[in-house]
PDB file of C-alpha atoms in Angstrom:
ATOM      1  CA  MET A   1     105.433 101.812  74.679  1.00  0.00           C
ATOM      2  CA  LYS A   2     107.468 103.831  77.254  1.00  0.00           C
ATOM      3  CA  LYS A   3     104.649 105.980  78.117  1.00  0.00           C
ATOM      4  CA  GLN A   4     103.099 102.997  79.174  1.00  0.00           C
ATOM      5  CA  LEU A   5     105.860 101.918  81.177  1.00  0.00           C
ATOM      6  CA  THR A   6     105.277 104.735  83.082  1.00  0.00           C
ATOM      7  CA  ALA A   7     101.418 104.927  83.491  1.00  0.00           C
ATOM      8  CA  MET A   8     102.169 101.409  84.810  1.00  0.00           C
ATOM      9  CA  ALA A   9     104.700 102.815  86.977  1.00  0.00           C
ATOM     10  CA  LEU A  10     102.596 105.789  88.934  1.00  0.00           C
ATOM     11  CA  ALA A  11      99.301 102.935  89.363  1.00  0.00           C
ATOM     12  CA  LEU A  12     101.886 100.862  91.093  1.00  0.00           C
ATOM     13  CA  LEU A  13     103.084 103.733  93.102  1.00  0.00           C
ATOM     14  CA  LEU A  14      99.506 105.252  93.436  1.00  0.00           C
ATOM     15  CA  VAL A  15      98.566 101.580  95.045  1.00  0.00           C
ATOM     16  CA  ASN A  16     101.910 100.692  97.094  1.00  0.00           C
ATOM     17  CA  SER A  17     101.194 104.933  98.838  1.00  0.00           C
ATOM     18  CA  ALA A  18      98.064 103.486 101.287  1.00  0.00           C
ATOM     19  CA  TYR A  19     100.453 101.710 102.612  1.00  0.00           C
ATOM     20  CA  ALA A  20     102.876 102.370 105.452  1.00  0.00           C
ATOM     21  CA  LEU A  21     104.570  98.987 105.002  1.00  0.00           C
ATOM     22  CA  GLU A  22     104.708  95.750 104.142  1.00  0.00           C
ATOM     23  CA  MET A  23     105.725  93.277 107.110  1.00  0.00           C
ATOM     24  CA  ALA A  24     106.084  89.788 106.144  1.00  0.00           C
ATOM     25  CA  GLY A  25     103.502  89.659 103.102  1.00  0.00           C
ATOM     26  CA  VAL A  26     101.507  91.826 104.975  1.00  0.00           C
ATOM     27  CA  ASN A  27     100.574  95.382 103.754  1.00  0.00           C
ATOM     28  CA  LEU A  28      99.910  97.472 106.628  1.00  0.00           C
ATOM     29  CA  PRO A  29      97.452 100.456 106.262  1.00  0.00           C
ATOM     30  CA  GLU A  30      99.134 104.285 106.846  1.00  0.00           C
ATOM     31  CA  LYS A  31      95.708 104.776 108.548  1.00  0.00           C
ATOM     32  CA  VAL A  32      92.278 103.565 109.318  1.00  0.00           C
ATOM     33  CA  SER A  33      89.260 105.249 111.213  1.00  0.00           C
ATOM     34  CA  VAL A  34      88.736 103.620 114.429  1.00  0.00           C
ATOM     35  CA  ALA A  35      84.772 105.176 116.173  1.00  0.00           C
ATOM     36  CA  GLU A  36      85.433 107.860 112.945  1.00  0.00           C
ATOM     37  CA  SER A  37      88.366 108.789 114.858  1.00  0.00           C
ATOM     38  CA  PRO A  38      91.253 109.003 112.245  1.00  0.00           C
ATOM     39  CA  LEU A  39      94.156 107.016 113.382  1.00  0.00           C
ATOM     40  CA  VAL A  40      98.122 106.696 112.228  1.00  0.00           C
ATOM     41  CA  LEU A  41     100.094 103.641 111.489  1.00  0.00           C
ATOM     42  CA  ASN A  42     102.745 104.126 115.215  1.00  0.00           C
ATOM     43  CA  GLY A  43     105.324 100.641 114.878  1.00  0.00           C
ATOM     44  CA  ALA A  44     104.561  97.177 113.841  1.00  0.00           C
ATOM     45  CA  GLY A  45     105.745  94.374 114.272  1.00  0.00           C
ATOM     46  CA  ILE A  46     106.083  90.875 113.890  1.00  0.00           C
ATOM     47  CA  ARG A  47     105.962  88.296 117.301  1.00  0.00           C
ATOM     48  CA  LYS A  48     107.622  85.422 117.044  1.00  0.00           C
ATOM     49  CA  LYS A  49     107.263  82.097 119.692  1.00  0.00           C
ATOM     50  CA  MET A  50     110.605  80.187 119.802  1.00  0.00           C
ATOM     51  CA  VAL A  51     111.502  80.186 116.252  1.00  0.00           C
ATOM     52  CA  PHE A  52     107.673  80.487 114.713  1.00  0.00           C
ATOM     53  CA  GLU A  53     106.546  84.223 112.916  1.00  0.00           C
ATOM     54  CA  VAL A  54     103.054  83.910 114.847  1.00  0.00           C
ATOM     55  CA  TYR A  55     101.481  87.167 113.566  1.00  0.00           C
ATOM     56  CA  VAL A  56     102.214  90.542 112.281  1.00  0.00           C
ATOM     57  CA  ALA A  57     101.023  93.112 115.168  1.00  0.00           C
ATOM     58  CA  ALA A  58     100.464  96.843 114.377  1.00  0.00           C
ATOM     59  CA  LEU A  59      99.324  99.637 116.459  1.00  0.00           C
ATOM     60  CA  TYR A  60      97.267 102.140 115.604  1.00  0.00           C
ATOM     61  CA  THR A  61      97.128 106.152 116.916  1.00  0.00           C
ATOM     62  CA  ALA A  62      95.614 109.496 116.917  1.00  0.00           C
ATOM     63  CA  ALA A  63      99.030 110.023 117.084  1.00  0.00           C
ATOM     64  CA  LYS A  64     102.484 109.057 116.721  1.00  0.00           C
ATOM     65  CA  SER A  65     103.923 108.278 119.995  1.00  0.00           C
ATOM     66  CA  ASN A  66     106.745 105.976 122.188  1.00  0.00           C
ATOM     67  CA  ASP A  67     104.992 106.306 125.286  1.00  0.00           C
ATOM     68  CA  ALA A  68     103.207 103.325 126.005  1.00  0.00           C
ATOM     69  CA  ASN A  69     101.758 104.454 129.661  1.00  0.00           C
ATOM     70  CA  ALA A  70     100.525 107.441 127.468  1.00  0.00           C
ATOM     71  CA  ILE A  71      99.212 104.790 124.224  1.00  0.00           C
ATOM     72  CA  ILE A  72      97.440 103.067 127.321  1.00  0.00           C
ATOM     73  CA  ASN A  73      96.018 105.236 129.134  1.00  0.00           C
ATOM     74  CA  ALA A  74      94.832 107.767 126.191  1.00  0.00           C
ATOM     75  CA  SER A  75      91.569 109.471 126.162  1.00  0.00           C
ATOM     76  CA  THR A  76      91.397 108.608 122.172  1.00  0.00           C
ATOM     77  CA  PRO A  77      90.345 105.142 119.935  1.00  0.00           C
ATOM     78  CA  ARG A  78      93.390 103.139 119.671  1.00  0.00           C
ATOM     79  CA  ARG A  79      94.108  99.379 117.670  1.00  0.00           C
ATOM     80  CA  ILE A  80      95.807  96.557 117.618  1.00  0.00           C
ATOM     81  CA  GLN A  81      95.894  94.217 114.643  1.00  0.00           C
ATOM     82  CA  LEU A  82      97.005  90.990 114.462  1.00  0.00           C
ATOM     83  CA  ASP A  83      97.747  89.807 111.108  1.00  0.00           C
ATOM     84  CA  MET A  84      97.780  85.782 111.549  1.00  0.00           C
ATOM     85  CA  LEU A  85     101.342  84.220 109.927  1.00  0.00           C
ATOM     86  CA  ARG A  86     100.464  80.604 110.580  1.00  0.00           C
ATOM     87  CA  ASN A  87      97.289  78.363 112.247  1.00  0.00           C
ATOM     88  CA  VAL A  88      97.018  78.982 115.629  1.00  0.00           C
ATOM     89  CA  GLU A  89      94.007  77.022 118.117  1.00  0.00           C
ATOM     90  CA  SER A  90      91.762  80.067 119.668  1.00  0.00           C
ATOM     91  CA  ALA A  91      92.934  78.243 123.348  1.00  0.00           C
ATOM     92  CA  THR A  92      96.688  78.796 122.715  1.00  0.00           C
ATOM     93  CA  LEU A  93      95.787  82.882 121.460  1.00  0.00           C
ATOM     94  CA  TYR A  94      93.509  82.446 124.997  1.00  0.00           C
ATOM     95  CA  GLY A  95      96.542  81.687 126.808  1.00  0.00           C
ATOM     96  CA  ALA A  96      98.763  83.628 125.277  1.00  0.00           C
ATOM     97  CA  LEU A  97      96.754  86.899 126.043  1.00  0.00           C
ATOM     98  CA  LEU A  98      95.607  85.735 129.572  1.00  0.00           C
ATOM     99  CA  GLU A  99      99.130  85.152 130.168  1.00  0.00           C
ATOM    100  CA  GLY A 100      99.999  88.457 129.337  1.00  0.00           C
ATOM    101  CA  LEU A 101      96.829  90.077 130.991  1.00  0.00           C
ATOM    102  CA  GLN A 102      98.668  88.280 134.445  1.00  0.00           C
ATOM    103  CA  ASP A 103     102.119  89.753 133.736  1.00  0.00           C
ATOM    104  CA  ASN A 104     101.001  92.798 133.598  1.00  0.00           C
ATOM    105  CA  LEU A 105      98.652  93.141 136.700  1.00  0.00           C
ATOM    106  CA  SER A 106      98.759  92.771 140.038  1.00  0.00           C
ATOM    107  CA  ALA A 107      96.329  90.202 141.468  1.00  0.00           C
ATOM    108  CA  ALA A 108      93.852  92.052 142.788  1.00  0.00           C
ATOM    109  CA  GLN A 109      93.000  94.126 139.329  1.00  0.00           C
ATOM    110  CA  TYR A 110      93.486  90.382 137.919  1.00  0.00           C
ATOM    111  CA  LYS A 111      90.890  89.367 140.515  1.00  0.00           C
ATOM    112  CA  ALA A 112      88.550  93.137 139.062  1.00  0.00           C
ATOM    113  CA  LEU A 113      88.592  92.042 136.019  1.00  0.00           C
ATOM    114  CA  ALA A 114      87.562  88.452 136.100  1.00  0.00           C
ATOM    115  CA  PRO A 115      84.252  88.882 134.150  1.00  0.00           C
ATOM    116  CA  LYS A 116      85.881  90.819 131.516  1.00  0.00           C
ATOM    117  CA  VAL A 117      88.406  88.242 131.302  1.00  0.00           C
ATOM    118  CA  ALA A 118      85.990  85.472 131.666  1.00  0.00           C
ATOM    119  CA  GLU A 119      84.225  87.721 127.595  1.00  0.00           C
ATOM    120  CA  LEU A 120      87.229  87.545 126.544  1.00  0.00           C
ATOM    121  CA  GLU A 121      87.350  83.757 126.381  1.00  0.00           C
ATOM    122  CA  LYS A 122      83.946  83.100 125.411  1.00  0.00           C
ATOM    123  CA  ILE A 123      84.818  85.695 122.300  1.00  0.00           C
ATOM    124  CA  PHE A 124      88.278  82.813 121.583  1.00  0.00           C
ATOM    125  CA  MET A 125      87.187  80.356 122.467  1.00  0.00           C
ATOM    126  CA  ASP A 126      83.855  80.952 119.986  1.00  0.00           C
ATOM    127  CA  ILE A 127      86.843  81.882 116.932  1.00  0.00           C
ATOM    128  CA  LYS A 128      87.605  77.927 117.184  1.00  0.00           C
ATOM    129  CA  VAL A 129      91.249  78.294 115.260  1.00  0.00           C
ATOM    130  CA  ALA A 130      93.006  81.625 114.008  1.00  0.00           C
ATOM    131  CA  ASN A 131      93.809  80.988 110.467  1.00  0.00           C
ATOM    132  CA  LYS A 132      96.997  81.371 108.259  1.00  0.00           C
ATOM    133  CA  GLY A 133      95.809  85.200 106.431  1.00  0.00           C
ATOM    134  CA  ASP A 134      93.135  85.625 109.235  1.00  0.00           C
ATOM    135  CA  VAL A 135      93.687  89.154 110.969  1.00  0.00           C
ATOM    136  CA  ILE A 136      92.436  90.501 114.946  1.00  0.00           C
ATOM    137  CA  VAL A 137      91.312  93.869 115.695  1.00  0.00           C
ATOM    138  CA  LEU A 138      91.241  94.614 118.251  1.00  0.00           C
ATOM    139  CA  ASP A 139      89.272  98.950 119.141  1.00  0.00           C
ATOM    140  CA  PHE A 140      89.928 100.575 122.160  1.00  0.00           C
ATOM    141  CA  LEU A 141      87.170 102.768 121.855  1.00  0.00           C
ATOM    142  CA  PRO A 142      87.453 104.365 125.261  1.00  0.00           C
ATOM    143  CA  GLY A 143      84.887 104.833 127.391  1.00  0.00           C
ATOM    144  CA  LYS A 144      82.688 102.227 125.754  1.00  0.00           C
ATOM    145  CA  GLY A 145      85.243  99.015 126.046  1.00  0.00           C
ATOM    146  CA  VAL A 146      87.357  96.945 123.420  1.00  0.00           C
ATOM    147  CA  LYS A 147      85.733  95.645 120.052  1.00  0.00           C
ATOM    148  CA  VAL A 148      87.062  92.084 118.601  1.00  0.00           C
ATOM    149  CA  VAL A 149      87.108  92.132 115.403  1.00  0.00           C
ATOM    150  CA  VAL A 150      87.895  88.312 113.493  1.00  0.00           C
ATOM    151  CA  ARG A 151      87.788  88.078 110.090  1.00  0.00           C
ATOM    152  CA  GLY A 152      86.020  91.444 109.161  1.00  0.00           C
ATOM    153  CA  GLN A 153      83.080  89.850 111.242  1.00  0.00           C
ATOM    154  CA  VAL A 154      82.389  91.521 114.590  1.00  0.00           C
ATOM    155  CA  ALA A 155      82.454  87.862 116.969  1.00  0.00           C
ATOM    156  CA  GLY A 156      82.072  90.519 120.455  1.00  0.00           C
ATOM    157  CA  MET A 157      82.453  93.812 122.956  1.00  0.00           C
ATOM    158  CA  ILE A 158      83.762  93.649 126.271  1.00  0.00           C
ATOM    159  CA  THR A 159      82.449  96.689 128.154  1.00  0.00           C
ATOM    160  CA  GLY A 160      84.320  98.843 130.117  1.00  0.00           C
ATOM    161  CA  ASP A 161      88.050 101.036 130.059  1.00  0.00           C
ATOM    162  CA  ALA A 162      89.275  98.889 132.373  1.00  0.00           C
ATOM    163  CA  ILE A 163      89.611  96.074 130.419  1.00  0.00           C
ATOM    164  CA  ALA A 164      91.187  97.717 127.158  1.00  0.00           C
ATOM    165  CA  SER A 165      94.343  99.557 128.693  1.00  0.00           C
ATOM    166  CA  ALA A 166      94.654  95.787 130.241  1.00  0.00           C
ATOM    167  CA  MET A 167      94.705  94.399 126.977  1.00  0.00           C
ATOM    168  CA  LEU A 168      96.882  97.371 125.714  1.00  0.00           C
ATOM    169  CA  SER A 169      99.308  96.120 128.660  1.00  0.00           C
ATOM    170  CA  ILE A 170      99.750  92.413 126.921  1.00  0.00           C
ATOM    171  CA  TRP A 171     102.120  94.757 124.459  1.00  0.00           C
ATOM    172  CA  LEU A 172     102.842  97.730 125.781  1.00  0.00           C
ATOM    173  CA  GLY A 173     102.839  97.232 129.526  1.00  0.00           C
ATOM    174  CA  LYS A 174     106.239  96.356 132.105  1.00  0.00           C
ATOM    175  CA  SER A 175     105.608  92.638 131.542  1.00  0.00           C
ATOM    176  CA  PRO A 176     104.855  92.754 127.067  1.00  0.00           C
ATOM    177  CA  VAL A 177     104.779  89.170 125.299  1.00  0.00           C
ATOM    178  CA  SER A 178     108.421  91.007 123.940  1.00  0.00           C
ATOM    179  CA  GLU A 179     110.613  93.346 124.020  1.00  0.00           C
ATOM    180  CA  SER A 180     111.085  94.154 121.177  1.00  0.00           C
ATOM    181  CA  LEU A 181     108.074  93.593 119.994  1.00  0.00           C
ATOM    182  CA  LYS A 182     107.315  96.496 122.381  1.00  0.00           C
ATOM    183  CA  ALA A 183     109.818  98.508 120.797  1.00  0.00           C
ATOM    184  CA  ALA A 184     108.187  97.181 117.309  1.00  0.00           C
ATOM    185  CA  LEU A 185     105.003  99.774 118.340  1.00  0.00           C
ATOM    186  CA  LEU A 186     106.372 102.420 119.419  1.00  0.00           C
ATOM    187  CA  LYS A 187     108.449 103.243 117.166  1.00  0.00           C
ATOM    188  CA  ALA A 188     107.019 106.606 115.934  1.00  0.00           C
TER     189      ALA A 188
END
């Protein structure tokens, strides 16, 4: 019986060691691979809107860093993963992303990115709703742009490094969606 318990404890330890963090019932892996590049969990936090927990956000980078500008402008792949904690209409989710872009870009920058923002809108309108338990992955690929994956399926690719940096600024910019979430993502 004692050997059985020890084996079971070891098995549980091995299963849990693949995850760096558990947050609001979401297990976040310590490492992921983006464009054949290994990334590590830089930090994670919960996005709250009023009293509601909306999603767990996780930031993956090539190396841990607490420098938001360095991450936004990195020449290596990065990932933001959003694990939904409640159902959110895609129009609402897109609206929040749009607000984050507008808060972090000058009028000229926003105007220059308008066609890319329209592509982002189309991707999110096609999603219809992000349900509790859905995972939205934003892979930031230098020289390529942003790959959007929803529920394990590629929903779209928005080309360009400028849109990638702009989208990262939603969470890491001078006016992030949440200061506490930004701090959690930069916990490195």
